[in-house]
Coordinates of C-alpha atoms in Angstrom, one line a residue:
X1 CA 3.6 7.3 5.6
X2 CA 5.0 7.6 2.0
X3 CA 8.7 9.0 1.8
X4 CA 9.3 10.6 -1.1
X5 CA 13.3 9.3 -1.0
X6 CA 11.1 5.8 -1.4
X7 CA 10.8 3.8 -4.5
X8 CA 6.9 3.0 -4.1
X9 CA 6.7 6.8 -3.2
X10 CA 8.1 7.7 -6.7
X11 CA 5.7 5.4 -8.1
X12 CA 2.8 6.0 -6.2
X13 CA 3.1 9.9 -6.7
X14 CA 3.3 9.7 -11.0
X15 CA 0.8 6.7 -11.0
X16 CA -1.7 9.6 -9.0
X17 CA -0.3 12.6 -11.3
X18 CA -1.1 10.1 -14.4
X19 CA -4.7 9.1 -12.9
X20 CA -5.1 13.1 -12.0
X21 CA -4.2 14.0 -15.5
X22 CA -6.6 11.3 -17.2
X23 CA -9.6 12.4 -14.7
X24 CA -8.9 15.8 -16.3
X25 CA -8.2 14.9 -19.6
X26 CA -10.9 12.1 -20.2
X27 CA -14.2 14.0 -19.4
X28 CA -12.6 16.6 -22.3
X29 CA -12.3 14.1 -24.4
X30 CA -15.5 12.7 -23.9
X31 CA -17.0 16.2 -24.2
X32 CA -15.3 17.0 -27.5
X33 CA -16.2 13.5 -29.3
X34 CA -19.7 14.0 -28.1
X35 CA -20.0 17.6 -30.3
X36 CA -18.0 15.5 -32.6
X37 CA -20.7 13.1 -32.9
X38 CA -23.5 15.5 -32.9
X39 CA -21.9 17.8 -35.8
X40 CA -21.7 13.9 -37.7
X41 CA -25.4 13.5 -37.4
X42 CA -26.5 16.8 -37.9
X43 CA -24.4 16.8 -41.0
X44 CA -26.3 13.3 -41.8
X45 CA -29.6 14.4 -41.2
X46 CA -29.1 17.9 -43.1
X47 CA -27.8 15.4 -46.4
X48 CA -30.8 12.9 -45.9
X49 CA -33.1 16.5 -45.6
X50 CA -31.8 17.2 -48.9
X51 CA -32.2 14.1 -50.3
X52 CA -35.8 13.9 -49.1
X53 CA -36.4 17.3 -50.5
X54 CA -34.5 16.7 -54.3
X55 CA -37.4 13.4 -54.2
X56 CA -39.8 15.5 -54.3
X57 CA -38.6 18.1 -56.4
X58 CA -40.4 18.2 -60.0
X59 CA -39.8 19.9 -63.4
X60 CA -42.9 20.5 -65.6
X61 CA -43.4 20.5 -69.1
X62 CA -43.5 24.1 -69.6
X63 CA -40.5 24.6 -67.7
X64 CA -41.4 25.4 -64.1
X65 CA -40.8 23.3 -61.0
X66 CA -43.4 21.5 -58.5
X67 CA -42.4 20.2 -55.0
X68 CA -44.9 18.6 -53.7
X69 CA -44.2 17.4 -50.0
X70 CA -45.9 15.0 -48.0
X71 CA -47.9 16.4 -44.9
X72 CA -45.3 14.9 -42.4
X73 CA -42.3 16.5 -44.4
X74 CA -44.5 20.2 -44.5
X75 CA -44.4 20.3 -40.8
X76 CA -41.1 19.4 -40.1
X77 CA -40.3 22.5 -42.0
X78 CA -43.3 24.6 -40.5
X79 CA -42.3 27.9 -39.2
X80 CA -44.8 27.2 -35.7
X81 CA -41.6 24.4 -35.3
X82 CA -39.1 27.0 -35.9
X83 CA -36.3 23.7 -35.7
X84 CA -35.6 23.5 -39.4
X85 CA -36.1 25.4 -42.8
X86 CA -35.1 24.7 -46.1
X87 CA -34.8 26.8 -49.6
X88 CA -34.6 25.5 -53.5
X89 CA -32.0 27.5 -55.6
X90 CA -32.1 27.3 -59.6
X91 CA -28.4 27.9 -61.4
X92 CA -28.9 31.8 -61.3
X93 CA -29.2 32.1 -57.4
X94 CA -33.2 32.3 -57.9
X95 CA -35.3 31.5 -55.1
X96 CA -37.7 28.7 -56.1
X97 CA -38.9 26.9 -53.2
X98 CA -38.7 27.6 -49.4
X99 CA -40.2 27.5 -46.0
X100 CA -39.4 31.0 -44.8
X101 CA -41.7 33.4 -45.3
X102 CA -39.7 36.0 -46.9
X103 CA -38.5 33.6 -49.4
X104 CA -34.5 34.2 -49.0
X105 CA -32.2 31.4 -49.6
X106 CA -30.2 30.2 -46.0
X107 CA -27.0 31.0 -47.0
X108 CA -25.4 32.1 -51.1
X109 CA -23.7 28.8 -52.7
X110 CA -20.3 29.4 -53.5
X111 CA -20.3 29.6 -58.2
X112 CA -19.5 26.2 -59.8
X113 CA -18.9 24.4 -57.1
X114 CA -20.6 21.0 -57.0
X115 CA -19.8 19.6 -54.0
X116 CA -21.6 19.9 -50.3
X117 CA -21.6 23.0 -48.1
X118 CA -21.8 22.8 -44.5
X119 CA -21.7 26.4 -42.9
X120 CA -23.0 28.1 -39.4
X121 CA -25.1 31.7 -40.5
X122 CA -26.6 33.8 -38.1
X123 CA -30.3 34.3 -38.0
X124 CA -31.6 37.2 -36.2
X125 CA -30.4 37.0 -32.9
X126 CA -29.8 32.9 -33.6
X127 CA -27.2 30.8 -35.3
X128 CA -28.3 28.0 -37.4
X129 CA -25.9 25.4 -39.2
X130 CA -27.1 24.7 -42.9
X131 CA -25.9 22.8 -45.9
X132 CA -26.0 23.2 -49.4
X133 CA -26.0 20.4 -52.0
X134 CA -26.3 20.8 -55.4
X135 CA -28.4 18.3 -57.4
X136 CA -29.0 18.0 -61.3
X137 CA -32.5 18.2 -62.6
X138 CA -33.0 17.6 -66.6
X139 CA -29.5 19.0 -66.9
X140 CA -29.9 21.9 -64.9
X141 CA -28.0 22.6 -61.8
X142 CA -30.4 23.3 -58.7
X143 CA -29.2 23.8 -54.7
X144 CA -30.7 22.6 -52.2
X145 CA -30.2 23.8 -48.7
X146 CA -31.4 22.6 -45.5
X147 CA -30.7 24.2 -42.0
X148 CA -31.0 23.8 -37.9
X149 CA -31.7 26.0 -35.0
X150 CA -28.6 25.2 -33.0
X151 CA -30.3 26.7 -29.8
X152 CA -32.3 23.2 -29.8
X153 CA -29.1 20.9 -30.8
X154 CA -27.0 23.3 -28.3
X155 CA -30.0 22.9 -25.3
X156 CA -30.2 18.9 -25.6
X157 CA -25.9 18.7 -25.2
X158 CA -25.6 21.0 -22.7
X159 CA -28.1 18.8 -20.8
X160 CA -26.5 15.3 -21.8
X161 CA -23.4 16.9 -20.8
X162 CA -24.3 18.4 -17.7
X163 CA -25.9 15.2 -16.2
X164 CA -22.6 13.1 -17.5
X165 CA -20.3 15.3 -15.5
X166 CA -22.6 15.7 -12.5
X167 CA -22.6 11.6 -13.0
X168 CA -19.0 10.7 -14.0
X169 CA -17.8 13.1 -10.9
X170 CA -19.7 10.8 -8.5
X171 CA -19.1 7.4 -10.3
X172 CA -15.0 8.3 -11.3
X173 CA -13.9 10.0 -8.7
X174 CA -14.5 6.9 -6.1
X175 CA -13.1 4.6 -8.9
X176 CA -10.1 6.6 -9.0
X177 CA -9.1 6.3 -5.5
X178 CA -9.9 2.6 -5.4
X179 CA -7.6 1.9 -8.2
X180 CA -4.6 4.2 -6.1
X181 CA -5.4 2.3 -3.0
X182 CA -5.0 -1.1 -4.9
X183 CA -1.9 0.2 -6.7
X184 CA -0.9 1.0 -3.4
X185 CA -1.2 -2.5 -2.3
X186 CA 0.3 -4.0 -5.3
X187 CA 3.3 -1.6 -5.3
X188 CA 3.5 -3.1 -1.7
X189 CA 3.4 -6.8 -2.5
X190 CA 5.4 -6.2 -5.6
X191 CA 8.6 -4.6 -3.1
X192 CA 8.3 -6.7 -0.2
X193 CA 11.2 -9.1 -1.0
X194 CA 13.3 -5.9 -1.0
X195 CA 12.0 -5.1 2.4
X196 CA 12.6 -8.6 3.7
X197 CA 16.4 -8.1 1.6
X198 CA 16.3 -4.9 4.1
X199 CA 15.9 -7.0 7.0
X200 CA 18.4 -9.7 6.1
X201 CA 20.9 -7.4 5.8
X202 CA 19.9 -5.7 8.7
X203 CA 20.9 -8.8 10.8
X204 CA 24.6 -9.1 9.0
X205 CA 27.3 -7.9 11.6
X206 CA 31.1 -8.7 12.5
X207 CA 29.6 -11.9 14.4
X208 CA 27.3 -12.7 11.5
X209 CA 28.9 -12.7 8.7
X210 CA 27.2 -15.7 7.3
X211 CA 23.8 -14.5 6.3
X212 CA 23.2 -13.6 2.7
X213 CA 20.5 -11.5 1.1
X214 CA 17.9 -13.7 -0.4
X215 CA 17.7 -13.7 -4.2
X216 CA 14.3 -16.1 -5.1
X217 CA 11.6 -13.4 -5.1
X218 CA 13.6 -9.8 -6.2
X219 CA 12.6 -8.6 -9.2
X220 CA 14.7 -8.9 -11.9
X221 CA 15.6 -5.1 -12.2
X222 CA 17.5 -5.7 -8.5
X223 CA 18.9 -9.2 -8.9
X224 CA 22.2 -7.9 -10.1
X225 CA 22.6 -5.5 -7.2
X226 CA 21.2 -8.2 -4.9
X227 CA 24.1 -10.1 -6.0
X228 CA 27.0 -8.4 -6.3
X229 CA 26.1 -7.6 -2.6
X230 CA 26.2 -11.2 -1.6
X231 CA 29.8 -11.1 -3.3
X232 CA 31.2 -8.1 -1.2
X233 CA 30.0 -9.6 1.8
X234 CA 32.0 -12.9 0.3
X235 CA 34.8 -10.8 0.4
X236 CA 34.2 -9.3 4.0
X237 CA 33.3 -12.7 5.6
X238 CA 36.9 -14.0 4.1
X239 CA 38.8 -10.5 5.0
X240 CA 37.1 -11.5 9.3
X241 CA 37.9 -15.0 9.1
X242 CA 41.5 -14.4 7.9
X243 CA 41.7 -11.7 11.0
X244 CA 40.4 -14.0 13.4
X245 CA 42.4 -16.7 12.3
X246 CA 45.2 -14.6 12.4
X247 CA 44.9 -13.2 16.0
X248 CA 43.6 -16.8 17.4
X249 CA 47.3 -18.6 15.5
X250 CA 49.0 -15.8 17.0
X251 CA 47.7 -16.0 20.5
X252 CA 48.2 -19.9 20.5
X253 CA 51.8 -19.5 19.9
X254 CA 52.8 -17.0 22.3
X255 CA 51.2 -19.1 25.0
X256 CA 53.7 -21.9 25.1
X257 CA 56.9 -19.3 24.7
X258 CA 55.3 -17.4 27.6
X259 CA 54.9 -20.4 29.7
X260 CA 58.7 -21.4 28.5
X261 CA 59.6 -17.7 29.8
X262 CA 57.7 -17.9 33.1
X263 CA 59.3 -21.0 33.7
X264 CA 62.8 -20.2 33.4
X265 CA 62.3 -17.0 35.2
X266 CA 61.2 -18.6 38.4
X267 CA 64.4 -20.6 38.1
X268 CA 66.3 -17.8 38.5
X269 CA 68.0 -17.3 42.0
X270 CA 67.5 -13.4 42.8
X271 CA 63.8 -13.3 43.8
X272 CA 63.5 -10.2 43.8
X273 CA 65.0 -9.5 40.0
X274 CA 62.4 -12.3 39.3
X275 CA 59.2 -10.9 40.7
X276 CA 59.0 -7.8 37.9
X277 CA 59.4 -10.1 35.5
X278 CA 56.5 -12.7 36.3
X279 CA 54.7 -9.6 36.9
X280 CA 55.8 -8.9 33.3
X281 CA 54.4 -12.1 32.0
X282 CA 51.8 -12.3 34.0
X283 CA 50.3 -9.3 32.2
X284 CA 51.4 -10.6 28.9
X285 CA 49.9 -14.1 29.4
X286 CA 46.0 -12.5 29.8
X287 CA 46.9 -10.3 27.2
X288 CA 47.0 -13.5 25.2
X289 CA 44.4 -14.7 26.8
X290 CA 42.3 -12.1 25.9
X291 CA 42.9 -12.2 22.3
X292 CA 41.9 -15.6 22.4
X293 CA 38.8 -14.6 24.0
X294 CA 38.1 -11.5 21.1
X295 CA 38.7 -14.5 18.3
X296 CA 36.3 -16.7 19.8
X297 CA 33.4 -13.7 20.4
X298 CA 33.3 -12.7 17.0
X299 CA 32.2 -16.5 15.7
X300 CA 29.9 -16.7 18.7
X301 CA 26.3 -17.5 18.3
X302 CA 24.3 -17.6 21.4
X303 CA 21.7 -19.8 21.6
X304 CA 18.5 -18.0 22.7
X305 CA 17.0 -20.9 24.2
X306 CA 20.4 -21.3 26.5
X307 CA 19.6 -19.9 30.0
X308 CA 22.0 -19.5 32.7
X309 CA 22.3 -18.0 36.9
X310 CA 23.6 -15.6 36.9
X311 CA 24.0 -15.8 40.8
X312 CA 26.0 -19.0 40.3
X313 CA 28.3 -17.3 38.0
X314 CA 29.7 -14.2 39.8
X315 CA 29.8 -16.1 43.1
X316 CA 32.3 -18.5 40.9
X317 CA 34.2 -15.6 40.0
X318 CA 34.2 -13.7 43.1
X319 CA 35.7 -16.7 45.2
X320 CA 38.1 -17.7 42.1
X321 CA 39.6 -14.2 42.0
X322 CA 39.2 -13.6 45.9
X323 CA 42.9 -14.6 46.4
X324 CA 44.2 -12.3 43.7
X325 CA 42.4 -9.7 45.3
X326 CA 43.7 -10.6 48.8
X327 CA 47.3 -10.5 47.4
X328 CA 47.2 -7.3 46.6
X329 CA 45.6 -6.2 49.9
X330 CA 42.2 -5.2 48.6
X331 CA 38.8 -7.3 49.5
X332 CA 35.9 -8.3 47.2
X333 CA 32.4 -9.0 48.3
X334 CA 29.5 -10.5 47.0
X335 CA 26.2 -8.5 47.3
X336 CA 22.4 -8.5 45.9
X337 CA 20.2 -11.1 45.5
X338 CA 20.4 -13.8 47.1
X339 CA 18.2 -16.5 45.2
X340 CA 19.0 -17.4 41.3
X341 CA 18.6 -15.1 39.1
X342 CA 17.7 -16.7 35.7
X343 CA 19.5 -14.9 32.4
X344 CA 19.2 -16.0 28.2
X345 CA 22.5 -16.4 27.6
X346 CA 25.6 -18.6 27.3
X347 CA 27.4 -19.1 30.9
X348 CA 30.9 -19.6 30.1
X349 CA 30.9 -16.3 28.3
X350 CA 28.7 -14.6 30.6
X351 CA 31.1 -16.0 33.3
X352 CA 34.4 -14.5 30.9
X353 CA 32.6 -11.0 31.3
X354 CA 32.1 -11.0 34.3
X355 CA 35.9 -11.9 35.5
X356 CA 37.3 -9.0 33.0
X357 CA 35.4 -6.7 34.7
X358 CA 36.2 -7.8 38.3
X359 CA 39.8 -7.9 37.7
X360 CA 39.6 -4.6 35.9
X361 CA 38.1 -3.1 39.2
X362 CA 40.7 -4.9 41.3
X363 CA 43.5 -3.5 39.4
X364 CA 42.0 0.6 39.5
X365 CA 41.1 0.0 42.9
X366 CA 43.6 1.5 46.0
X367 CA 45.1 -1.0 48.5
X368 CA 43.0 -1.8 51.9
X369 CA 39.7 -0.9 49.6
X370 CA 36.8 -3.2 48.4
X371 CA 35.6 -4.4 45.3
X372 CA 31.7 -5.2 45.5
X373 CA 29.9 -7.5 43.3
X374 CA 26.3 -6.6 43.3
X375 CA 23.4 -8.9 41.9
X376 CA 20.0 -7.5 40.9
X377 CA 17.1 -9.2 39.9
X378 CA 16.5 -7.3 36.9
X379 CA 18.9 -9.8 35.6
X380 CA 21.8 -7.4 35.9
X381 CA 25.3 -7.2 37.9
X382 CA 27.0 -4.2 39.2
X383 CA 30.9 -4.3 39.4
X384 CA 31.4 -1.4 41.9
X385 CA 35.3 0.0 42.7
X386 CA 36.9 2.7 44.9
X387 CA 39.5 3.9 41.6
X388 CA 39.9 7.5 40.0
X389 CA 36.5 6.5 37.7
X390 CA 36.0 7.5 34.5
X391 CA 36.2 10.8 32.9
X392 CA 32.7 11.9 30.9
X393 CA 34.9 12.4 27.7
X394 CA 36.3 8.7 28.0
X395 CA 32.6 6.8 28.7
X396 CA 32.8 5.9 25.7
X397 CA 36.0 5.2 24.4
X398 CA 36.7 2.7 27.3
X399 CA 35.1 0.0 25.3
X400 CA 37.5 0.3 21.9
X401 CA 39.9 -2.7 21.8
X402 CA 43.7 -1.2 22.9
X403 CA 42.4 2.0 24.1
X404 CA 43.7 3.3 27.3
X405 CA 43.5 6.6 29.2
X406 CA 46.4 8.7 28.0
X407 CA 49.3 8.6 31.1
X408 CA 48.0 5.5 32.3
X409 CA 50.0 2.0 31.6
X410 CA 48.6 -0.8 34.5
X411 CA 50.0 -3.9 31.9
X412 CA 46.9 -4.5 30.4
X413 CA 46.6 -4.3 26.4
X414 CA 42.5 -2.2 26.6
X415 CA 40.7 -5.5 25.7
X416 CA 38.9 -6.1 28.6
X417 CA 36.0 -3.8 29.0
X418 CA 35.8 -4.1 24.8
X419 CA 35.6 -8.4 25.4
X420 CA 32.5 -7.3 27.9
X421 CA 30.8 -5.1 25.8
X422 CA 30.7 -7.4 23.0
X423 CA 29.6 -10.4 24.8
X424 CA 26.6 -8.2 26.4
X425 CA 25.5 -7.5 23.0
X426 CA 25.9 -10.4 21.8
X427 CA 23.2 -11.9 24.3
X428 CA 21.5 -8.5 23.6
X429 CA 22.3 -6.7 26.9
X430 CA 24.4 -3.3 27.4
X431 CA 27.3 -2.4 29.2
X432 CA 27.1 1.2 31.2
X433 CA 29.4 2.8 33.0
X434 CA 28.9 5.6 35.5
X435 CA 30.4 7.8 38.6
X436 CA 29.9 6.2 42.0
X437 CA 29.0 9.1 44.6
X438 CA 31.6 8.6 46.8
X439 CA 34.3 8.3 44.1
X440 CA 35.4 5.4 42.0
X441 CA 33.2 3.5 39.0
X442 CA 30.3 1.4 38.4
X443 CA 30.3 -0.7 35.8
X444 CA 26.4 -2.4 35.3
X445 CA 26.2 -5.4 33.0
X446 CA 22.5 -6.1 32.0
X447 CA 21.1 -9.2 30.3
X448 CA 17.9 -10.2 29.2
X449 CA 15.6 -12.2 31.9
X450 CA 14.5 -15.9 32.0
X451 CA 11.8 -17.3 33.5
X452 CA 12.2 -18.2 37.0
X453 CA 11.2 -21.9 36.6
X454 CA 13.9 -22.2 34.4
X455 CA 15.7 -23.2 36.9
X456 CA 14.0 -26.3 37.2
X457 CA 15.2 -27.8 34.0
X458 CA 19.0 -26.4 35.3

């Protein structure tokens, strides 16, 4: 469907007001040049009439005039024809010669005028078109006028016309809207490398930053705009990599001063002044390690021929976090399916996501509770806790990088759940969040499905 905000739209909408305009205006046209060319002939048919007539047209000896007309010429001028007449003027306006029967001239010539007359006079209840020319006989001026019974020139137009309308209507119209459909195709053709320009840029995001708008086939009129876009997005691509490279230095250098602090504090002799404090660093040290992680996501292309098991994964991360979990006097289990469940996607970061949300869980969740870990094979894994949950208002906001819920400090920096979402849609799954009946939250992290004989070729 044709939007009028569209550039083939615009296009499309005068080319059909211009073709509208000349179906209107051409059949006019043609209409006006055909009187055109009929009032030409008439005009050189009343001239050669005249011209046959002044041939024939005598003066005697003693003065008076003889036209004597051939029998072809006599009945072309018969009154049983009624189509055309003709009358012979001396200089004084006398009637010498003519075909009526009353003997009146067609039409009065204007006084010492020499050239031709072309005039329309009625007749009775007709309107005939004459012409007058004047001739020179023996040095005497003489007029000869000629006439036509428009009703008969009138009757054979109306006819041609009638049947070229009823015609051009049947033969145009079609023509017309085969030459919009072509146009239509053309102005297609003729825009689709600015449609497949759309679709490149549609793929450009913070994690790919390297794809460019294509320049080879845009039409001259857009390769300036085409271009200075592939500039700005120059400039953007320089403005991420600086940030990332900025966050990734800054993350590798706090790790050794952290791991300088950490080891100085467990050095120290009060064990109890010690413990806050390598709680302290603790927190910092995946704070760190979590930038790290947001650095390498956003120069992360997943492979979309990479498949990984998802099984295999969370049971890895549920028995390397089990002890953390234990420590704090809270369980985790591991639920669902109990075969592999094949996923597209990269395993180490699938594997990264699903840790940050199991130790987010562990962390909201009350001591002496459970933190389940629930496979499914719609190639999806439920993180399920006992916590607060989430507030409607904040369902959304959970997944901005350093948010956290107003009041609520637990160490962490509000990386996580952000790190999660933008691995899942990276390998084009979704993070959701919702309220578990009995209290707390389940976060559901869903990728896309594999094959199950992929795991053959593991």
């Amino acid at each position: 469907m044709l939007r009028l905000n569209s550039l083939a739209s615009r296009i499309m909408l005068l080319h059909a007001v211009a073709v509208i305009v000349t179906a209107i205006m051409m059949p006019l046209a043609l209409y006006w040049f055909l009187y055109s060319e009929a009032d030409t002939l008439q005009r050189r048919a009343m001239r050669a009439q005249a011209e046959a007539l002044h041939g024939h047209l005598a003066k005697q000896g003693d003065g008076t005039w003889n036209l004597e007309m051939p029998e072809g010429l006599r009945d072309l001028y018969s009154e049983a024809y009624g189509r055309y007449a003709y009358a012979v003027l001396d200089g004084s306006g006398k009637v010498l010669f003519a075909s009526r029967k009353d003997q009146v001239p067609i039409f009065l010539p204007k006084e010492a005028s020499a050239a031709a007359e072309f005039a329309e006079v009625p007749l009775g209840d007709r309107i005939v078109s004459g012409a007058s020319f004047q001739k020179d006989m023996g040095g005497r001026p003489v007029w000869i006028q000629v006439s036509e019974d428009l009703e008969h020139r009138d009757a054979l137009i109306d006819d041609v016309v009638a049947n070229f309308f009823l015609r051009a209507i049947w033969v145009t119209a079609p023509i017309l809207m085969l030459l919009l459909a072509i146009d239509w195709l053309i102005f297609r053709r003729a825009i689709q490398p600015l449609v497949q320009a759309s679709d490149q840029a549609g793929r450009i995001s913070p994690t790919r930053t390297d794809i460019r708008l294509p320049t080879g086939d845009i039409p001259d009129e857009v390769r300036p705009l085409v271009l200075a876009v592939n500039k700005a997005f120059d400039r953007l691509e320089e403005g991420f990599r600086r940030e990332r490279n900025f966050t990734a230095d800054a993350a590798h250098e706090l790790r050794t001063p952290l791991a300088i602090l950490r080891s100085r504090i467990e050095t120290l002799v009060d064990a109890n002044a010690a413990r806050p404090l390598l709680r302290d660093v603790d927190g910092m040290s995946r704070v760190v390690s979590q930038m790290l992680d947001a650095a390498e996501l956003d120069t992360l292309v997943v492979d979309t021929r990479e498949r990984a098991d998802l099984r295999t994964i969370c049971a890895d991360v549920v028995e390397s976090i089990a002890p953390l979990a234990f420590k704090q006097e809270k369980s985790i289990g591991l639920l669902g399916s109990d075969g592999p469940v094949w996923i597209y996607g990269n395993a180490e970061m699938v594997h990264r996501a699903v840790r940050n949300l199991v130790e987010n869980a562990i962390n909201h969740t009350p001591p002496n509770t459970d933190v389940e870990v629930e496979i499914a094979d719609d190639a999806s894994v439920s993180v399920l806790d006992h916590g607060n949950g989430i507030a409607p208002a904040d369902r959304e906001r959970i997944f901005e990088r350093f948010w956290r819920a107003p009041g609520k400090h637990n160490g962490g920096a509000g990386l996580g759940l952000s790190i999660v979402k933008r691995i899942a849609e990276t390998h084009g799954g979704s993070l959701t969040v919702k309220e578990r009946p009995m209290g707390g939250a389940a976060f559901t992290l869903r990728f896309v499905s594999a094959p199950q004989q992929a795991q053959h070729r593991a």
